[in-house]
Structure formats: C-alpha cells, structure tokens
Tab-separated table of C-alpha atoms in Angstrom:
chain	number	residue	atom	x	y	z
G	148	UNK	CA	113.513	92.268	112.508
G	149	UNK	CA	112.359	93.777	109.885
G	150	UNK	CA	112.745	92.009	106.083
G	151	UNK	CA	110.720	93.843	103.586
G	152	UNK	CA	112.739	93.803	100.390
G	153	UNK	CA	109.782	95.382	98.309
G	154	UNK	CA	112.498	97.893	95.903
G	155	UNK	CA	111.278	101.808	96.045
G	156	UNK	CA	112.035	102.709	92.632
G	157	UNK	CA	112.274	106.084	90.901
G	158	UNK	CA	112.216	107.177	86.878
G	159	UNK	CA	114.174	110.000	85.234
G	160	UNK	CA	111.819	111.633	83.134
G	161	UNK	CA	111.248	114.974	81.311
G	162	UNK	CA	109.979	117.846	83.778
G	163	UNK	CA	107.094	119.395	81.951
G	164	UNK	CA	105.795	122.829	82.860
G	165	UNK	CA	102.635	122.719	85.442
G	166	UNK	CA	101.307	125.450	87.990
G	167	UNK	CA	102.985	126.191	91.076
G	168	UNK	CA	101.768	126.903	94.431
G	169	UNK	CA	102.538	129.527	96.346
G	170	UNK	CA	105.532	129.057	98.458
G	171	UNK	CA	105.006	127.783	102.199
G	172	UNK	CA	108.336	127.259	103.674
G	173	UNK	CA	108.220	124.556	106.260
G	174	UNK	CA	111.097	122.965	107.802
G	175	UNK	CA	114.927	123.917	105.977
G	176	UNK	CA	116.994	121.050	104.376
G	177	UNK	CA	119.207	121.401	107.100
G	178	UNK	CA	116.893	121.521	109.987
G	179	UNK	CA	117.001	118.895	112.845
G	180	UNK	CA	112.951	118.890	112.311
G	181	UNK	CA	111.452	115.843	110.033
G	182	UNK	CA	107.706	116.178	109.517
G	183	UNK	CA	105.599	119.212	109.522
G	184	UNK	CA	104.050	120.486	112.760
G	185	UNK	CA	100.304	120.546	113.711
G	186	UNK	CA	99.809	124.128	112.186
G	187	UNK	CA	102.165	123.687	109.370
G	188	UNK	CA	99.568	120.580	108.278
G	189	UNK	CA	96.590	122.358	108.664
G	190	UNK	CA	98.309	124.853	106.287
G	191	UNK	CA	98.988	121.771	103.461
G	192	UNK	CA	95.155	120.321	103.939
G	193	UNK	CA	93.654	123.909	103.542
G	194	UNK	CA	95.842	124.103	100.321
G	195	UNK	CA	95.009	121.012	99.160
G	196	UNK	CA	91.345	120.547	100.038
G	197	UNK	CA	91.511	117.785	102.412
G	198	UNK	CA	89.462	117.723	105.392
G	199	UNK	CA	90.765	117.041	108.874
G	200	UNK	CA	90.724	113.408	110.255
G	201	UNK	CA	90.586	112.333	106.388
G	202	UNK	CA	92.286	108.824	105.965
G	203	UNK	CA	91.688	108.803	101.753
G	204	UNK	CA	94.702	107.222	100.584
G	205	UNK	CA	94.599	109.358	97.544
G	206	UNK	CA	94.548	112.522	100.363
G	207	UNK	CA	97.411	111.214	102.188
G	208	UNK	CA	99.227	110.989	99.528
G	209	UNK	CA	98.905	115.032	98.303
G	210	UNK	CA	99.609	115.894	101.126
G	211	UNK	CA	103.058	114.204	101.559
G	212	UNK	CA	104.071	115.108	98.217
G	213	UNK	CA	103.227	118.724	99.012
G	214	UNK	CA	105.377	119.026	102.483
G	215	UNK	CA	108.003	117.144	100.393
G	216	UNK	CA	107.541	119.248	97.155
G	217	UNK	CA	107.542	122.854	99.255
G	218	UNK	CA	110.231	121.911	101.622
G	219	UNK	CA	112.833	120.220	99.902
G	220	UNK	CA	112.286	123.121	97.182
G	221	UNK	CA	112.271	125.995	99.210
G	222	UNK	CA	111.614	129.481	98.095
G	223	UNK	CA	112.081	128.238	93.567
G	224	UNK	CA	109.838	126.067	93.692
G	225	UNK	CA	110.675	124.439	89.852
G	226	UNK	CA	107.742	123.316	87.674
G	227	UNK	CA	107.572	119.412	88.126
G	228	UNK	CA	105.407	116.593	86.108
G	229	UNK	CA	105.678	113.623	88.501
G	230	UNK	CA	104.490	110.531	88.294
G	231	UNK	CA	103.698	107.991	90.569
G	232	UNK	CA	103.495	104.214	89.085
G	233	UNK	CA	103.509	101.122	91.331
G	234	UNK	CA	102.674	97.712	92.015
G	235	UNK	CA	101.932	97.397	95.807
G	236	UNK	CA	98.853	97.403	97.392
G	237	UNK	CA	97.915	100.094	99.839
G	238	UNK	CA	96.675	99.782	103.232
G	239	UNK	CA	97.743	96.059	103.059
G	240	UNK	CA	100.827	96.636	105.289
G	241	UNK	CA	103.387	96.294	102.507
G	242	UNK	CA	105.352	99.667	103.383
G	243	UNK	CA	103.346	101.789	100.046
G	244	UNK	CA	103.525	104.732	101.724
G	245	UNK	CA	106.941	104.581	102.760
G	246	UNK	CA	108.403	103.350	99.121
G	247	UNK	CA	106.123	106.679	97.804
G	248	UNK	CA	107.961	108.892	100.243
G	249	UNK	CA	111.300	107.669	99.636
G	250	UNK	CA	111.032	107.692	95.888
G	251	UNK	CA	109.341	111.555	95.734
G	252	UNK	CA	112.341	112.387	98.392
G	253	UNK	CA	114.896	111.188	96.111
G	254	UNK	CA	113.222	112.849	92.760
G	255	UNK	CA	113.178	115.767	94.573
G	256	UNK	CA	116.090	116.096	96.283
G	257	UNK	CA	117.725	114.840	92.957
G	258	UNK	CA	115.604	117.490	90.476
G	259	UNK	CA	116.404	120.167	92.756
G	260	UNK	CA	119.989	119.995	92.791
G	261	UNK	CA	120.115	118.545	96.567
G	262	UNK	CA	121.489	115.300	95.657
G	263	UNK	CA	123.863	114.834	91.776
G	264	UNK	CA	122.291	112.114	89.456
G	265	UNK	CA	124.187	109.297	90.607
G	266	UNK	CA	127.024	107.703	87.828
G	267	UNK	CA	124.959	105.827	85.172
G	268	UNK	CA	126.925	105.456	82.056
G	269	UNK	CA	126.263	102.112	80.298
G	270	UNK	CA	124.540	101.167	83.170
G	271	UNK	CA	120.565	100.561	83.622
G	272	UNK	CA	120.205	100.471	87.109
G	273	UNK	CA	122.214	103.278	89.686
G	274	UNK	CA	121.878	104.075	93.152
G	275	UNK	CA	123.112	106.862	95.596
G	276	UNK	CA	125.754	107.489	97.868
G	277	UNK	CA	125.118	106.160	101.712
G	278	UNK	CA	125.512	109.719	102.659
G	279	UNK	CA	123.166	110.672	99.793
G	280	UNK	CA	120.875	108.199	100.981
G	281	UNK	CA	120.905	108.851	104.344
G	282	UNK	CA	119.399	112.233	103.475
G	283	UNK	CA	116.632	110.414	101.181
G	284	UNK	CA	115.763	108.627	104.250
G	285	UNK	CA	115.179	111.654	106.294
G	286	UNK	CA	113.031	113.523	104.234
G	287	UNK	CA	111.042	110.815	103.675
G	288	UNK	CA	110.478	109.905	106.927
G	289	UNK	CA	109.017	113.294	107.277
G	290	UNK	CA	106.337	112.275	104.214
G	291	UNK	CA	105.840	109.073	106.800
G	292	UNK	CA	105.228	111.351	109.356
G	293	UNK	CA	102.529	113.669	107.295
G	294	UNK	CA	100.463	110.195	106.123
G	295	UNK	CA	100.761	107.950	109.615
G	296	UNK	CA	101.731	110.818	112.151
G	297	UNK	CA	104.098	108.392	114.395
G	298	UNK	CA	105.662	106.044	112.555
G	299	UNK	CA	108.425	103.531	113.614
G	300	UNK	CA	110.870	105.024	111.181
G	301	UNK	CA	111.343	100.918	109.980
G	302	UNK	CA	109.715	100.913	106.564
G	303	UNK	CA	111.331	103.919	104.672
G	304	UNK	CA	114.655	102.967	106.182
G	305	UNK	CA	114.337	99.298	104.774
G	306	UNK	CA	112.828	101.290	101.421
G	307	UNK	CA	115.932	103.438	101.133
G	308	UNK	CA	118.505	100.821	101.966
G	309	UNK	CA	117.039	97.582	101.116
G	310	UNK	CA	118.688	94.644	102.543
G	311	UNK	CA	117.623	93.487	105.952
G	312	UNK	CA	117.220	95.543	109.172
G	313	UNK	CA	117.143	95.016	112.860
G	314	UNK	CA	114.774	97.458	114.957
G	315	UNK	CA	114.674	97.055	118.538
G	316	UNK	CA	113.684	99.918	121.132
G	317	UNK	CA	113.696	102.378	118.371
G	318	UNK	CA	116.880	101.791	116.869
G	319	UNK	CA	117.752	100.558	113.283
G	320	UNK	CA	120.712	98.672	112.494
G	321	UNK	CA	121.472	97.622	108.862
G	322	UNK	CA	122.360	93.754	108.551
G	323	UNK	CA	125.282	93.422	106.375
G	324	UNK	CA	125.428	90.828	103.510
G	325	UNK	CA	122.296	88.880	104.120
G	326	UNK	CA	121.275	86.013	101.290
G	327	UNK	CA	118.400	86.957	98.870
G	328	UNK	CA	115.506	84.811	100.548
G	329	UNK	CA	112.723	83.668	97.866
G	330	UNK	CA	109.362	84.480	99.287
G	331	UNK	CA	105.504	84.101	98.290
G	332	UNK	CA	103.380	87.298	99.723
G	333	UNK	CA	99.992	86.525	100.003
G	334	UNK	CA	97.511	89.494	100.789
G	335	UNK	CA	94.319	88.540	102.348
G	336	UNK	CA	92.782	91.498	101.084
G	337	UNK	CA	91.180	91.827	105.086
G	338	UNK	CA	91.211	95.294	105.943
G	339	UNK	CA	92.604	96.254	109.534
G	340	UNK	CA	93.456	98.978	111.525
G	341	UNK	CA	97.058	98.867	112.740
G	342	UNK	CA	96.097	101.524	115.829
G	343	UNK	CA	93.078	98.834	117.268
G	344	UNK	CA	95.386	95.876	117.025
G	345	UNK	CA	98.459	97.778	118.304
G	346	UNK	CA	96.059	98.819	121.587
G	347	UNK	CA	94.547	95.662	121.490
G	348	UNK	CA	98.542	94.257	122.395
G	349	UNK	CA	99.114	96.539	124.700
G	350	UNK	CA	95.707	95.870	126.541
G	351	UNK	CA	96.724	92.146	127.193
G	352	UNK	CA	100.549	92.572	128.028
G	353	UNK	CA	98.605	95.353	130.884
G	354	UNK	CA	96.047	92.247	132.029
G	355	UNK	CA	98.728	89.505	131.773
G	356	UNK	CA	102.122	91.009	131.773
G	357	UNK	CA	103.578	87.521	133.565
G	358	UNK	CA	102.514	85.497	130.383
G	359	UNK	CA	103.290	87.656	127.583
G	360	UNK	CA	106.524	89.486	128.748
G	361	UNK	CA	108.087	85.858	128.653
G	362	UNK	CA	106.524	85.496	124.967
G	363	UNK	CA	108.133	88.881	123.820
G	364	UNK	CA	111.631	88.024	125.086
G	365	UNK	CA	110.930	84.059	122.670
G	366	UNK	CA	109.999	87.034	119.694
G	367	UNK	CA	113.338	88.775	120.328
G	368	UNK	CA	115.092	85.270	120.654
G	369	UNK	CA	113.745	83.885	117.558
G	370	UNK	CA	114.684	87.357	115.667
G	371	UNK	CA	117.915	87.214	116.699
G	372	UNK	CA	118.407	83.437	115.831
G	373	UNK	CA	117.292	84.374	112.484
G	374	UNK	CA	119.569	87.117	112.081
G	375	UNK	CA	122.375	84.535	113.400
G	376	UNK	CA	121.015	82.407	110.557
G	377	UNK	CA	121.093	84.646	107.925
G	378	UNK	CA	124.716	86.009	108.478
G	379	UNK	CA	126.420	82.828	108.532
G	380	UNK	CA	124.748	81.706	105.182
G	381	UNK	CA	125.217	84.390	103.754
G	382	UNK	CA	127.506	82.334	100.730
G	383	UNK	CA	124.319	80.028	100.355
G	384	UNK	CA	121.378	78.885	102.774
G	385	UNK	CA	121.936	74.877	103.810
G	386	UNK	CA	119.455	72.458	104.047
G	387	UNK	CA	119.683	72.967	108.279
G	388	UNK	CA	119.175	76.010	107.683
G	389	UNK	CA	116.011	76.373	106.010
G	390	UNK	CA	115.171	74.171	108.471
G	391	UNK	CA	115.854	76.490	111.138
G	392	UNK	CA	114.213	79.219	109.635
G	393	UNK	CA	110.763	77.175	108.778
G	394	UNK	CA	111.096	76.284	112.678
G	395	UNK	CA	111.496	80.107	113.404
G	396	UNK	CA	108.515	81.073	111.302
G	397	UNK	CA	105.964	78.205	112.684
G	398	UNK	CA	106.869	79.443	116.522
G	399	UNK	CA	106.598	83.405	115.526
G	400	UNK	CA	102.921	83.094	114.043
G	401	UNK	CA	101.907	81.046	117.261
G	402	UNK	CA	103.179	83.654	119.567
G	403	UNK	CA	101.753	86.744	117.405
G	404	UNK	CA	98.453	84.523	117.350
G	405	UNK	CA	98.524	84.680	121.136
G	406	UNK	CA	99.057	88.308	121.305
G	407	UNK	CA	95.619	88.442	119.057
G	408	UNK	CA	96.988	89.819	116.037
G	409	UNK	CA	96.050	86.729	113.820
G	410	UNK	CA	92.819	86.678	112.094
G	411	UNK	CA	91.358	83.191	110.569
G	412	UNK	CA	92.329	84.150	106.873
G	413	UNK	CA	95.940	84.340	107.783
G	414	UNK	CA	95.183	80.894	109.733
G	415	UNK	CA	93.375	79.566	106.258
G	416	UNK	CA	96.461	80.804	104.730
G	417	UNK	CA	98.948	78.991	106.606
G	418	UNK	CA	96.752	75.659	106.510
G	419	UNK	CA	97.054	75.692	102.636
G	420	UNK	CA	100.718	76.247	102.185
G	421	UNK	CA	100.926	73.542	105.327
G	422	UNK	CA	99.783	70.782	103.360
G	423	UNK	CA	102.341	71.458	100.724
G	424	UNK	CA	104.679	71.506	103.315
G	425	UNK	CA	105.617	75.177	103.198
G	426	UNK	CA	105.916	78.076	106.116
G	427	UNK	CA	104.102	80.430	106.653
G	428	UNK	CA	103.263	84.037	109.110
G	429	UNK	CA	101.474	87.273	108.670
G	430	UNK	CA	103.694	90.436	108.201
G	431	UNK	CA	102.825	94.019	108.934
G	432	UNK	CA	100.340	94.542	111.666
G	433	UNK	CA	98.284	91.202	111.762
G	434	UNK	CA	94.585	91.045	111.773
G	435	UNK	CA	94.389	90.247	108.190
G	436	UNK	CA	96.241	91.901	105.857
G	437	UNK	CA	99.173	90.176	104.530
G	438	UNK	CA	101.590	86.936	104.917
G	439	UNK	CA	104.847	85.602	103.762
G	440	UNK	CA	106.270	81.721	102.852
G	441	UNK	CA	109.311	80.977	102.492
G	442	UNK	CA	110.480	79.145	99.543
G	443	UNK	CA	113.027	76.789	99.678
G	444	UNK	CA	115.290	76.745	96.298
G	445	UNK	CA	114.366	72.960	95.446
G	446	UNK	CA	111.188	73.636	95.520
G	447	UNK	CA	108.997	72.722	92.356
G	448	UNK	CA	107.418	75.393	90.208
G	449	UNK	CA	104.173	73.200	89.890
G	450	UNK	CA	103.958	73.211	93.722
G	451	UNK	CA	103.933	77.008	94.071
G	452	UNK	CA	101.781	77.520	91.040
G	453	UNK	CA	99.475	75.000	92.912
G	454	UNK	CA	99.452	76.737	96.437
G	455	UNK	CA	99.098	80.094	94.363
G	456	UNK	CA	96.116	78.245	92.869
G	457	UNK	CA	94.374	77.670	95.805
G	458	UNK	CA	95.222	80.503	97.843
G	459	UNK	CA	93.728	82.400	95.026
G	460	UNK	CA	90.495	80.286	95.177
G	461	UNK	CA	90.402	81.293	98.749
G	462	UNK	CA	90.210	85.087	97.236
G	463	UNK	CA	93.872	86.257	98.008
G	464	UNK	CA	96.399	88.104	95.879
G	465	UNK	CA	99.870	86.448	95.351
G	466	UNK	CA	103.274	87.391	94.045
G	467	UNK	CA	106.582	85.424	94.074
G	468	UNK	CA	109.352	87.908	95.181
G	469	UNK	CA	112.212	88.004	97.646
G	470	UNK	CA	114.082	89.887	100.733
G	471	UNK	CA	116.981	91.440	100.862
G	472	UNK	CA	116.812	93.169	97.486
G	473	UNK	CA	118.472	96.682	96.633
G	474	UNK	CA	116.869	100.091	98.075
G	475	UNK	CA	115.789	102.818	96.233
G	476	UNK	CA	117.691	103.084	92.844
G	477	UNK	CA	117.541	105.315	89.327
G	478	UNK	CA	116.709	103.139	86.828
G	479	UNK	CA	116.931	104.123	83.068
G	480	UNK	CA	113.670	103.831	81.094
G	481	UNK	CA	114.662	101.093	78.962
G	482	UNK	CA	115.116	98.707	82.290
G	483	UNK	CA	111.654	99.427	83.457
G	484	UNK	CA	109.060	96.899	82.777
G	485	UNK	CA	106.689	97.283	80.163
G	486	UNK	CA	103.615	97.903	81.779
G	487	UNK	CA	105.121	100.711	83.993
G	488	UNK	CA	106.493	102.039	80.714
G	489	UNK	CA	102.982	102.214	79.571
G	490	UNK	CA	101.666	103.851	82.623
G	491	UNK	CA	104.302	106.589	82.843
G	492	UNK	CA	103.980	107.054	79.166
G	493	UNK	CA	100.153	107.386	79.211
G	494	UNK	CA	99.797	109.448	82.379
C-alpha cells in the first residue's frame, strides 16, 4: 500500500518569452503510447547534451521536461519560463521525480490549452477535474518513464491524486476517505540503488522461496489490515487503533529486514524513536534512504522536538508532515510559502 501524501504542487505564473527548440513530435495527446521509445530518447539526449547511461539528476530532469514540453505541445510549441521550486530531496525515495512530472504535466497541459484553469475565484487553493487529472497522470507517467525507464506507475498516481492507494500486481486502486495520519520522515541521507536491492529480493525469494513466499503473503496481510484500519476510522483514529497500526508497522520493518532491504541507519533510526515509544519503518526501496513514525495525536511537542533532536545528532534530516493529503493542485501566489515565493521570484 502505498501512503505518500508528499502534495505535487504547481504555480500560475507569467510566461515570459525564451527560445524554442525545434519541433520533435513524439507520441500524440491521444495516443495509447506513454513514454518515448528507445530512438525517440536518443533524439531528446542528443538535443539536450546528455550522454547515454547518464544518471545526473539535473540530466534526468531536462530530459523529462523536454518529452513533456515537445509532446504535450505538439507542432506550436509556445514560449514558456518554468520554474521548478521544491522541498523534497532527490534520490532519497520520496517520489521527486514523480511530483516534478506531474506538476510540468499539469502546467503544460494547462498552458497549452489541454486542460481549462480549474474554478478559482476567491479561492487560494484549486484542483482539477478526475477526468482532467486522469490525463495529468498519464503524461506524467511518461516523464516517469524517460527518468526511471520502468516504473511501477505508484508514485505519480499517489502525486496526482493524493490520498492513499492500494497497488497490488500492477494495479492501483484509490482508497476512499482515509484519515490524515501525522507522520515524522526521517531521511538517512544513505544513498542506495533501488535496482541492487530490488535483485537482491528477488535473489533470496529464488534460494528460499518456502520461507519468504509465506513472509510476502504476512506483507499483503498486514497491508490490507491497515487499509481495514484506516477505512473504518476514517471519522477519527481510536486509541486501538493506533495501536493496531504501531503493531502493523513493528512486524512490516522485521519482515522487509529479512528480505535484506534494511540497512543499520534505518535500524539506529528505529532504536531512537523506540525509546520514546514511537514506530517506526523505512519507506521507498530500503537500504538506507528514508523512514516514517507515526505520530499519535496526544503526543507531546517536546517529545518529537526531542527525537528530532537526536535523530539529527545521528546526521539525519527530519520533517513533521502527514498522509493522505490533497494531489496536485493550482495554488494562487499569495498561498505559497514565503520562501518558495522568494525562489520563484528570484529565479
């Protein structure tokens, strides 16, 4: 089950004349096709000056915007100033690439007449139609596709739509009405490569497929208990429940350590918040990267400040947030915060 609830966000601004590339007309709004093909992307490096087998975020990123910028446009191609502001990490398994994609689909598709400006009078924050949106989500899956080549799909759709989703054998469902979960992400700041630890799992369910198969089937129990959990609190989160879902987190991390996707910072991680009594497991790929704990509503603001302390000590980044925020949205400028204000302003 996927629970990111990180909000994609775009900004309205004034589109300011720049140069335009020549037209190179990949896949048609209305084709079946998402994501460019194997020539098509040798096409957008040798326009863009990236070599092949390049993983520079920075790289990635170009390229995305310019299958997104020369498809979605087509053959006019408008003169755009875009810019890109943001708080999340990259490579740190936080869905970045897939809350770029969604937000440059829906500026796009939005600045090119695609999609109308969504109803926003009197109002600071506005978001699409589900139909609308469905299209976002499309497109920028194909962006996915141009930075990670084949990914899940799970990340831009949780981007677009916020909320909570299931994925299981390639499908996502949307979970309807979920509670807003208060969360502390922790980044480890370890660098990992998803593909190695990804192989790495499949390498042990091939050597021992009698002891982890049974393990799998406890992760799809315990994600389905959780969704169980989550729909009938939806009104408000009991005691027993929180319970339940602290229970749920503990026996997840064990399992995922067994597969050999934990690393000893995420273990140093969930010793800290242990001893304040708090819950912890890694999110994204394992190996390092980052880790969420839930936070009960009772709990004191000197106790998180305190486990932020110390997990900070221990050379981690922290932010409060929560799940099962809203998807991409249009926000006016004077809802934005002040330091992306700044940054768009100064770009």
């Amino acid at each position: 089950m996927a629970t990111k609830g990180v909000r994609a966000k775009i900004y309205k601004r004034h589109m300011s004349c720049c140069s335009c590339v020549s037209p190179l007309y990949l896949d048609s709004l209305h084709s079946e096709a998402v994501g460019p093909s194997s020539e098509q992307l040798d096409i957008l490096k040798t326009l863009a000056g990236v070599s092949n087998g390049s993983r520079d975020t920075e790289s990635l990123a170009v390229l995305a915007f310019l299958y997104l910028y020369l498809s979605i446009c087509g053959q006019e191609l408008p003169s755009l100033e875009i810019v890109v502001w943001s708080r999340l990490p990259t490579g740190a398994g936080l869905g970045s690439s897939a809350a770029y994609s969604v937000c440059l689909s829906a500026a796009l598709l939005t600045a090119s007449g695609k999609l109308a400006y969504p109803e926003q009078e009197n109002i600071d924050t506005t978001r699409w139609t589900q139909t609308e949106l469905t299209l976002i989500n499309r497109w920028a899956f194909g962006g996915e596709k141009v930075i990670h080549g084949n990914p899940s799909g799970v990340d831009n759709a949780v981007a677009t739509w916020g909320g909570a989703l299931r994925y299981q054998a390639g499908q996502i469902t949307p979970i309807e009405r979920v509670p807003v979960l208060q969360i502390l992400l922790t980044n480890t700041r370890v660098p990992r490569s998803t593909k190695a630890l990804v192989a790495g799992v499949k390498d042990k369910l091939l050597k021992y497929p009698n002891i982890l198969e049974p393990l799998l089937a406890s992760i799809n129990a315990i994600s389905e208990e959780c969704q169980r959990v989550l729909q009938v609190g939806v009104d408000g989160l009991s005691k027993d429940h929180y319970s339940v879902l602290e229970e749920l987190i503990d026996i997840n991390q064990h399992h995922l350590n067994v597969f050999g996707v934990g690393h000893p910072s995420l273990d140093r991680l969930c010793q800290v918040t242990a001893s304040h009594g708090l819950h912890s497991k890694l999110t994204g790929a394992g190996g390092g990267g980052c880790a969420v704990t839930l936070l009960r509503p009772d709990i004191e603001a000197a106790v998180v400040d305190t486990v932020k302390h110390q997990l900070s000590e221990c050379g981690y980044q922290c932010w409060e947030t929560s799940i099962g925020a809203p998807g991409v949205s249009l926000h006016s400028s004077s809802s934005l915060p002040e330091d992306a204000i700044t940054s768009l302003n100064g770009a």
